[in-house]
Each structure stands twice: as structure tokens, then as C-alpha cells.
Amino acid sequence: RPRQTPFFPASYHEGASPSFAIGCETSELLAHAMPRAGGDLPRAKALLVDTFTDQLLPLQAIARQLSQAHGLQYDGIDASVAPMGDASPLTGSFESLGLGSFGQSGTLAAAALVTGALKELPVDTCGYCGLMLPPLEDAGLARGAADGAYRIHDLLAYSAVCGLGLDTVPVPGDVPKAKLAALLLDVAALAFRLNKPLTARLFPVPGKAAGDAVEFENPHLCSSAVFDVP
């Protein structure tokens, strides 16, 4: 688990003293910064660092004041890029770099660029502080999954340079347990090899096969399609 992450369902507290951390869902900042780079990758990274810094430094100042005023340890900010409600789709931000559609060659490089910018922020950070790509929580990712633009092992490859793993991934309801176990072993192998926390939140959908459309009553989950587990 990442240290002192404020994000559910992986959040936890270590130690006896009360403390607090701040979790930010910053996908809209990505949409504000990346298109302004005009496809210039170094400029895109610099714009990301500047945009995030401008937004997070005031938040950090408030957190430090609260820490002093209430005698609570401040653990930092998890500045992870995660979808938030009706925020601009992550896929649009990626595609503004001119490397092609999400899922094509260049997607992993774009993910690495975003993660690299987050690691350079001049603020106190904690938790994942990385890029999150949950297919059911971002409208663009959900459409891409429905169109077959990327596969479950593409997500796993992207997680090598970002911060989550396989999150909110619908899979067939009758997928054999042995296949799920093997997929979890892939996630674990990558996490141990890279010495980084990765999660797996898979959604077996009863009665659905790979490629079938899937909808959820939860307003925070997008309609998409079931992933194959090869």
C-alpha cells in the first residue's frame, strides 16, 4: 500500500498519532495544461508541473496552518490524476499531445510524462501521487474500452509507469478462477519488480461475456464493455 494514502478503498493510517492527508482528483488540471503544449512533450511536462504547483501550493499552506492550529500531523497531498465526475476525459488530454488515440503507440509514453511531472511537484506528497486510469470512472476510457481501443494487458503495461494497476475493470462473470488468479499474479509480479504499490479492483459481471455492453446503477460508474481475460 502507498504510504498514508487518503484514497478509498486503499486508504489506511499507520502509527498511533492522529494525522491527515489530502486527496485530489486532478484530471481537470490535466485538461487545462496538456492541450496548451501544442504537441511539444517537454513543454507539456513543464506546463503540468506549473499548473499543479499553482493549484496545490495554496492548499498546502492551508493544510500546514490547520496542522499547527489543531496539533495534527500533516502527511501531505496525494496529487493523483484521477477522474472526477463530469471532468474532462483523460483520453482527450492524452490525445492532445498528437501521439494518436488512447491505446495506440505513444499512450505509455504519455502516461510516463504525466507521472514524471507529478513526481517533480514542489509540495509535500503522499499516497499514490500518480496517474490513475480506471475504465469505468472516466467517460473517455469507458468509450475506448467499449470500442476495443485497449485491452486489459495494455492497462497493466501502463501501470508500469503510472500509479494504480487494474482499477474498476469489468470482466466476464464466468471467467475461471484460475485465470483471475493468473492475472493477479501478473499485477503482483509487476508491483514487486518495480517496488511500487499496485491494486486490482476487478468486477466480474454475471451473465456477461467479453465485449458485451455493461451498465451500472452507480452514478459514478460509466457504461462500457466487458474486458477479455486471455
mmCIF file of C-alpha atoms in Angstrom:
data_model
loop_
_atom_site.group_PDB
_atom_site.id
_atom_site.type_symbol
_atom_site.label_atom_id
_atom_site.label_comp_id
_atom_site.label_asym_id
_atom_site.label_seq_id
_atom_site.Cartn_x
_atom_site.Cartn_y
_atom_site.Cartn_z
ATOM 1 C CA ARG A 1 0.000 0.000 0.000
ATOM 2 C CA PRO A 2 1.242 3.554 -0.680
ATOM 3 C CA ARG A 3 2.221 5.468 2.429
ATOM 4 C CA GLN A 4 -0.647 7.366 4.095
ATOM 5 C CA THR A 5 -2.852 7.367 1.006
ATOM 6 C CA PRO A 6 -6.163 9.196 1.564
ATOM 7 C CA PHE A 7 -7.848 7.427 -1.366
ATOM 8 C CA PHE A 8 -10.515 4.811 -0.696
ATOM 9 C CA PRO A 9 -10.620 1.823 -0.848
ATOM 10 C CA ALA A 10 -6.861 1.604 -0.249
ATOM 11 C CA SER A 11 -6.603 4.312 2.400
ATOM 12 C CA TYR A 12 -5.151 3.444 5.763
ATOM 13 C CA HIS A 13 -3.382 5.037 8.719
ATOM 14 C CA GLU A 14 -0.088 3.933 10.169
ATOM 15 C CA GLY A 15 1.017 4.890 13.663
ATOM 16 C CA ALA A 16 -0.694 5.865 16.862
ATOM 17 C CA SER A 17 -0.798 9.654 16.413
ATOM 18 C CA PRO A 18 -3.726 11.225 14.536
ATOM 19 C CA SER A 19 -2.823 12.724 11.184
ATOM 20 C CA PHE A 20 -4.457 13.850 7.968
ATOM 21 C CA ALA A 21 -3.728 13.849 4.253
ATOM 22 C CA ILE A 22 -5.479 15.430 1.292
ATOM 23 C CA GLY A 23 -6.602 13.517 -1.772
ATOM 24 C CA CYS A 24 -7.073 15.473 -5.005
ATOM 25 C CA GLU A 25 -8.769 14.293 -8.180
ATOM 26 C CA THR A 26 -6.860 16.421 -10.646
ATOM 27 C CA SER A 27 -7.890 15.255 -14.112
ATOM 28 C CA GLU A 28 -9.286 18.709 -14.937
ATOM 29 C CA LEU A 29 -5.828 20.210 -14.351
ATOM 30 C CA LEU A 30 -4.510 17.799 -16.972
ATOM 31 C CA ALA A 31 -7.115 19.027 -19.447
ATOM 32 C CA HIS A 32 -6.124 22.622 -18.705
ATOM 33 C CA ALA A 33 -2.386 22.108 -19.141
ATOM 34 C CA MET A 34 -1.667 19.493 -21.800
ATOM 35 C CA PRO A 35 -3.538 20.928 -24.833
ATOM 36 C CA ARG A 36 -1.621 24.201 -24.433
ATOM 37 C CA ALA A 37 1.651 22.399 -25.215
ATOM 38 C CA GLY A 38 0.807 22.063 -28.889
ATOM 39 C CA GLY A 39 2.297 18.567 -29.016
ATOM 40 C CA ASP A 40 5.651 19.668 -27.536
ATOM 41 C CA LEU A 41 6.319 16.955 -24.941
ATOM 42 C CA PRO A 42 8.900 18.809 -22.791
ATOM 43 C CA ARG A 43 6.597 21.837 -22.749
ATOM 44 C CA ALA A 44 3.651 19.626 -21.796
ATOM 45 C CA LYS A 45 5.551 18.321 -18.784
ATOM 46 C CA ALA A 46 6.613 21.824 -17.753
ATOM 47 C CA LEU A 47 3.039 23.090 -18.071
ATOM 48 C CA LEU A 48 1.807 20.219 -15.919
ATOM 49 C CA VAL A 49 4.331 20.987 -13.179
ATOM 50 C CA ASP A 50 3.493 24.705 -13.250
ATOM 51 C CA THR A 51 -0.285 24.169 -13.304
ATOM 52 C CA PHE A 52 -0.286 21.659 -10.461
ATOM 53 C CA THR A 53 2.116 23.766 -8.413
ATOM 54 C CA ASP A 54 -0.058 26.879 -8.764
ATOM 55 C CA GLN A 55 -3.104 24.956 -7.531
ATOM 56 C CA LEU A 56 -1.521 22.859 -4.781
ATOM 57 C CA LEU A 57 0.829 25.293 -3.012
ATOM 58 C CA PRO A 58 -2.072 27.343 -1.579
ATOM 59 C CA LEU A 59 -3.754 24.111 -0.474
ATOM 60 C CA GLN A 60 -0.537 23.023 1.216
ATOM 61 C CA ALA A 61 -0.295 26.350 3.053
ATOM 62 C CA ILE A 62 -3.822 25.905 4.439
ATOM 63 C CA ALA A 63 -3.048 22.313 5.471
ATOM 64 C CA ARG A 64 0.068 23.405 7.357
ATOM 65 C CA GLN A 65 -1.902 26.107 9.156
ATOM 66 C CA LEU A 66 -4.540 23.550 10.170
ATOM 67 C CA SER A 67 -1.824 21.192 11.336
ATOM 68 C CA GLN A 68 -0.389 23.834 13.651
ATOM 69 C CA ALA A 69 -3.743 25.088 14.858
ATOM 70 C CA HIS A 70 -5.086 21.658 15.785
ATOM 71 C CA GLY A 71 -1.905 19.778 16.667
ATOM 72 C CA LEU A 72 -2.420 17.205 13.929
ATOM 73 C CA GLN A 73 0.358 15.787 11.802
ATOM 74 C CA TYR A 74 0.016 16.743 8.140
ATOM 75 C CA ASP A 75 1.070 13.843 5.894
ATOM 76 C CA GLY A 76 0.877 15.615 2.552
ATOM 77 C CA ILE A 77 -1.168 15.770 -0.638
ATOM 78 C CA ASP A 78 -1.930 12.861 -2.925
ATOM 79 C CA ALA A 79 -1.957 14.777 -6.212
ATOM 80 C CA SER A 80 -3.018 11.773 -8.258
ATOM 81 C CA VAL A 81 -4.621 12.382 -11.628
ATOM 82 C CA ALA A 82 -7.944 10.599 -11.202
ATOM 83 C CA PRO A 83 -11.270 11.111 -12.993
ATOM 84 C CA MET A 84 -13.830 13.195 -11.127
ATOM 85 C CA GLY A 85 -17.488 13.183 -12.062
ATOM 86 C CA ASP A 86 -18.072 15.197 -15.217
ATOM 87 C CA ALA A 87 -14.459 16.382 -15.538
ATOM 88 C CA SER A 88 -12.870 16.384 -18.983
ATOM 89 C CA PRO A 89 -11.968 12.839 -20.126
ATOM 90 C CA LEU A 90 -8.377 11.782 -19.557
ATOM 91 C CA THR A 91 -8.263 10.420 -23.090
ATOM 92 C CA GLY A 92 -8.725 13.901 -24.548
ATOM 93 C CA SER A 93 -5.755 15.203 -22.578
ATOM 94 C CA PHE A 94 -3.592 12.318 -23.794
ATOM 95 C CA GLU A 95 -4.648 12.741 -27.402
ATOM 96 C CA SER A 96 -3.902 16.485 -27.331
ATOM 97 C CA LEU A 97 -0.199 15.542 -27.406
ATOM 98 C CA GLY A 98 -0.598 14.389 -31.004
ATOM 99 C CA LEU A 99 0.634 10.841 -30.411
ATOM 100 C CA GLY A 100 -2.585 9.214 -31.601
ATOM 101 C CA SER A 101 -5.698 7.868 -29.943
ATOM 102 C CA PHE A 102 -5.608 6.458 -26.440
ATOM 103 C CA GLY A 103 -4.498 2.834 -26.682
ATOM 104 C CA GLN A 104 -2.245 3.360 -29.685
ATOM 105 C CA SER A 105 1.538 3.605 -29.650
ATOM 106 C CA GLY A 106 2.561 6.599 -27.585
ATOM 107 C CA THR A 107 -0.014 6.059 -24.837
ATOM 108 C CA LEU A 108 2.524 4.576 -22.459
ATOM 109 C CA ALA A 109 4.914 7.470 -23.167
ATOM 110 C CA ALA A 110 2.155 9.974 -22.386
ATOM 111 C CA ALA A 111 1.397 8.150 -19.123
ATOM 112 C CA ALA A 112 5.078 8.293 -18.187
ATOM 113 C CA LEU A 113 5.166 12.023 -18.943
ATOM 114 C CA VAL A 114 2.244 12.723 -16.609
ATOM 115 C CA THR A 115 3.711 10.588 -13.830
ATOM 116 C CA GLY A 116 7.103 12.243 -14.212
ATOM 117 C CA ALA A 117 5.532 15.674 -13.796
ATOM 118 C CA LEU A 118 3.731 14.601 -10.611
ATOM 119 C CA LYS A 119 6.980 13.335 -9.110
ATOM 120 C CA GLU A 120 8.590 16.765 -9.623
ATOM 121 C CA LEU A 121 5.968 18.814 -7.777
ATOM 122 C CA PRO A 122 7.463 21.077 -5.077
ATOM 123 C CA VAL A 123 4.840 20.101 -2.493
ATOM 124 C CA ASP A 124 4.631 17.568 0.331
ATOM 125 C CA THR A 125 3.219 14.439 -1.292
ATOM 126 C CA CYS A 126 1.938 11.120 -0.013
ATOM 127 C CA GLY A 127 -0.019 8.121 -1.231
ATOM 128 C CA TYR A 128 -0.010 7.126 -4.896
ATOM 129 C CA CYS A 129 0.647 10.596 -6.322
ATOM 130 C CA GLY A 130 0.438 9.122 -9.790
ATOM 131 C CA LEU A 131 -1.789 8.644 -12.798
ATOM 132 C CA MET A 132 -4.957 6.583 -12.368
ATOM 133 C CA LEU A 133 -6.673 5.004 -15.377
ATOM 134 C CA PRO A 134 -9.944 3.400 -14.173
ATOM 135 C CA PRO A 135 -12.001 2.429 -17.258
ATOM 136 C CA LEU A 136 -15.392 2.795 -15.566
ATOM 137 C CA GLU A 137 -14.738 6.164 -13.907
ATOM 138 C CA ASP A 138 -13.761 8.187 -16.986
ATOM 139 C CA ALA A 139 -16.092 8.696 -19.940
ATOM 140 C CA GLY A 140 -13.267 8.606 -22.480
ATOM 141 C CA LEU A 141 -11.703 5.474 -21.048
ATOM 142 C CA ALA A 142 -15.131 3.817 -20.931
ATOM 143 C CA ARG A 143 -15.774 4.615 -24.605
ATOM 144 C CA GLY A 144 -12.319 3.361 -25.559
ATOM 145 C CA ALA A 145 -12.922 0.081 -23.759
ATOM 146 C CA ALA A 146 -16.294 -0.325 -25.498
ATOM 147 C CA ASP A 147 -14.611 0.331 -28.867
ATOM 148 C CA GLY A 148 -11.816 -2.155 -28.152
ATOM 149 C CA ALA A 149 -9.164 0.591 -28.271
ATOM 150 C CA TYR A 150 -7.156 -1.040 -25.481
ATOM 151 C CA ARG A 151 -7.085 -4.336 -23.612
ATOM 152 C CA ILE A 152 -6.603 -5.445 -20.047
ATOM 153 C CA HIS A 153 -2.904 -6.130 -20.599
ATOM 154 C CA ASP A 154 -2.483 -2.649 -22.072
ATOM 155 C CA LEU A 155 -3.746 -1.260 -18.760
ATOM 156 C CA LEU A 156 -1.267 -3.465 -16.956
ATOM 157 C CA ALA A 157 1.558 -2.171 -19.153
ATOM 158 C CA TYR A 158 0.563 1.444 -18.462
ATOM 159 C CA SER A 159 0.597 0.727 -14.736
ATOM 160 C CA ALA A 160 4.346 0.157 -15.007
ATOM 161 C CA VAL A 161 4.753 3.919 -15.407
ATOM 162 C CA CYS A 162 1.725 5.192 -13.501
ATOM 163 C CA GLY A 163 0.219 4.597 -10.115
ATOM 164 C CA LEU A 164 -2.677 2.218 -9.839
ATOM 165 C CA GLY A 165 -2.851 -1.150 -11.607
ATOM 166 C CA LEU A 166 -6.197 -2.575 -12.743
ATOM 167 C CA ASP A 167 -8.993 -0.491 -11.268
ATOM 168 C CA THR A 168 -12.728 -0.766 -11.992
ATOM 169 C CA VAL A 169 -12.196 -3.304 -14.772
ATOM 170 C CA PRO A 170 -15.314 -5.323 -15.717
ATOM 171 C CA VAL A 171 -14.596 -8.952 -16.621
ATOM 172 C CA PRO A 172 -16.841 -11.869 -17.664
ATOM 173 C CA GLY A 173 -18.958 -13.301 -14.880
ATOM 174 C CA ASP A 174 -17.879 -16.837 -15.736
ATOM 175 C CA VAL A 175 -14.146 -16.155 -16.015
ATOM 176 C CA PRO A 176 -12.343 -19.152 -14.475
ATOM 177 C CA LYS A 177 -10.828 -18.573 -11.057
ATOM 178 C CA ALA A 178 -7.503 -19.812 -12.393
ATOM 179 C CA LYS A 179 -7.453 -17.008 -14.992
ATOM 180 C CA LEU A 180 -8.237 -14.375 -12.392
ATOM 181 C CA ALA A 181 -5.512 -15.773 -10.160
ATOM 182 C CA ALA A 182 -3.027 -15.668 -13.030
ATOM 183 C CA LEU A 183 -3.967 -12.054 -13.797
ATOM 184 C CA LEU A 184 -3.480 -11.098 -10.146
ATOM 185 C CA LEU A 185 -0.081 -12.778 -10.254
ATOM 186 C CA ASP A 186 0.819 -10.538 -13.211
ATOM 187 C CA VAL A 187 -0.164 -7.473 -11.191
ATOM 188 C CA ALA A 188 1.802 -8.706 -8.174
ATOM 189 C CA ALA A 189 4.867 -9.534 -10.267
ATOM 190 C CA LEU A 190 4.927 -6.022 -11.705
ATOM 191 C CA ALA A 191 4.433 -4.443 -8.292
ATOM 192 C CA PHE A 192 7.260 -6.425 -6.702
ATOM 193 C CA ARG A 193 9.607 -5.986 -9.646
ATOM 194 C CA LEU A 194 9.108 -2.202 -9.682
ATOM 195 C CA ASN A 195 8.820 -1.933 -5.880
ATOM 196 C CA LYS A 196 5.612 0.089 -6.138
ATOM 197 C CA PRO A 197 2.055 -0.420 -4.887
ATOM 198 C CA LEU A 198 -0.467 -1.623 -7.476
ATOM 199 C CA THR A 199 -4.079 -2.573 -6.892
ATOM 200 C CA ALA A 200 -6.572 -4.823 -8.652
ATOM 201 C CA ARG A 201 -10.283 -3.982 -8.476
ATOM 202 C CA LEU A 202 -11.905 -6.367 -10.949
ATOM 203 C CA PHE A 203 -15.681 -6.504 -11.463
ATOM 204 C CA PRO A 204 -16.939 -9.937 -12.605
ATOM 205 C CA VAL A 205 -20.308 -9.210 -14.257
ATOM 206 C CA PRO A 206 -22.780 -12.116 -14.048
ATOM 207 C CA GLY A 207 -24.233 -13.175 -17.384
ATOM 208 C CA LYS A 208 -21.852 -11.043 -19.431
ATOM 209 C CA ALA A 209 -19.108 -12.205 -21.817
ATOM 210 C CA ALA A 210 -16.089 -10.357 -23.185
ATOM 211 C CA GLY A 211 -17.189 -7.495 -25.444
ATOM 212 C CA ASP A 212 -20.725 -7.302 -24.051
ATOM 213 C CA ALA A 213 -22.053 -3.867 -23.148
ATOM 214 C CA VAL A 214 -22.339 -3.238 -19.426
ATOM 215 C CA GLU A 215 -24.184 -0.594 -17.407
ATOM 216 C CA PHE A 216 -24.186 0.162 -13.690
ATOM 217 C CA GLU A 217 -26.707 1.787 -11.365
ATOM 218 C CA ASN A 218 -23.888 3.547 -9.514
ATOM 219 C CA PRO A 219 -23.844 7.141 -10.851
ATOM 220 C CA HIS A 220 -20.065 7.236 -10.515
ATOM 221 C CA LEU A 221 -19.526 4.371 -12.978
ATOM 222 C CA CYS A 222 -19.706 4.794 -16.749
ATOM 223 C CA SER A 223 -21.329 2.437 -19.242
ATOM 224 C CA SER A 224 -18.701 0.458 -21.115
ATOM 225 C CA ALA A 225 -17.912 -3.112 -22.194
ATOM 226 C CA VAL A 226 -16.581 -6.234 -20.529
ATOM 227 C CA PHE A 227 -12.847 -6.886 -20.922
ATOM 228 C CA ASP A 228 -11.497 -10.219 -22.081
ATOM 229 C CA VAL A 229 -9.214 -12.058 -19.666
ATOM 230 C CA PRO A 230 -6.935 -14.028 -22.013
#
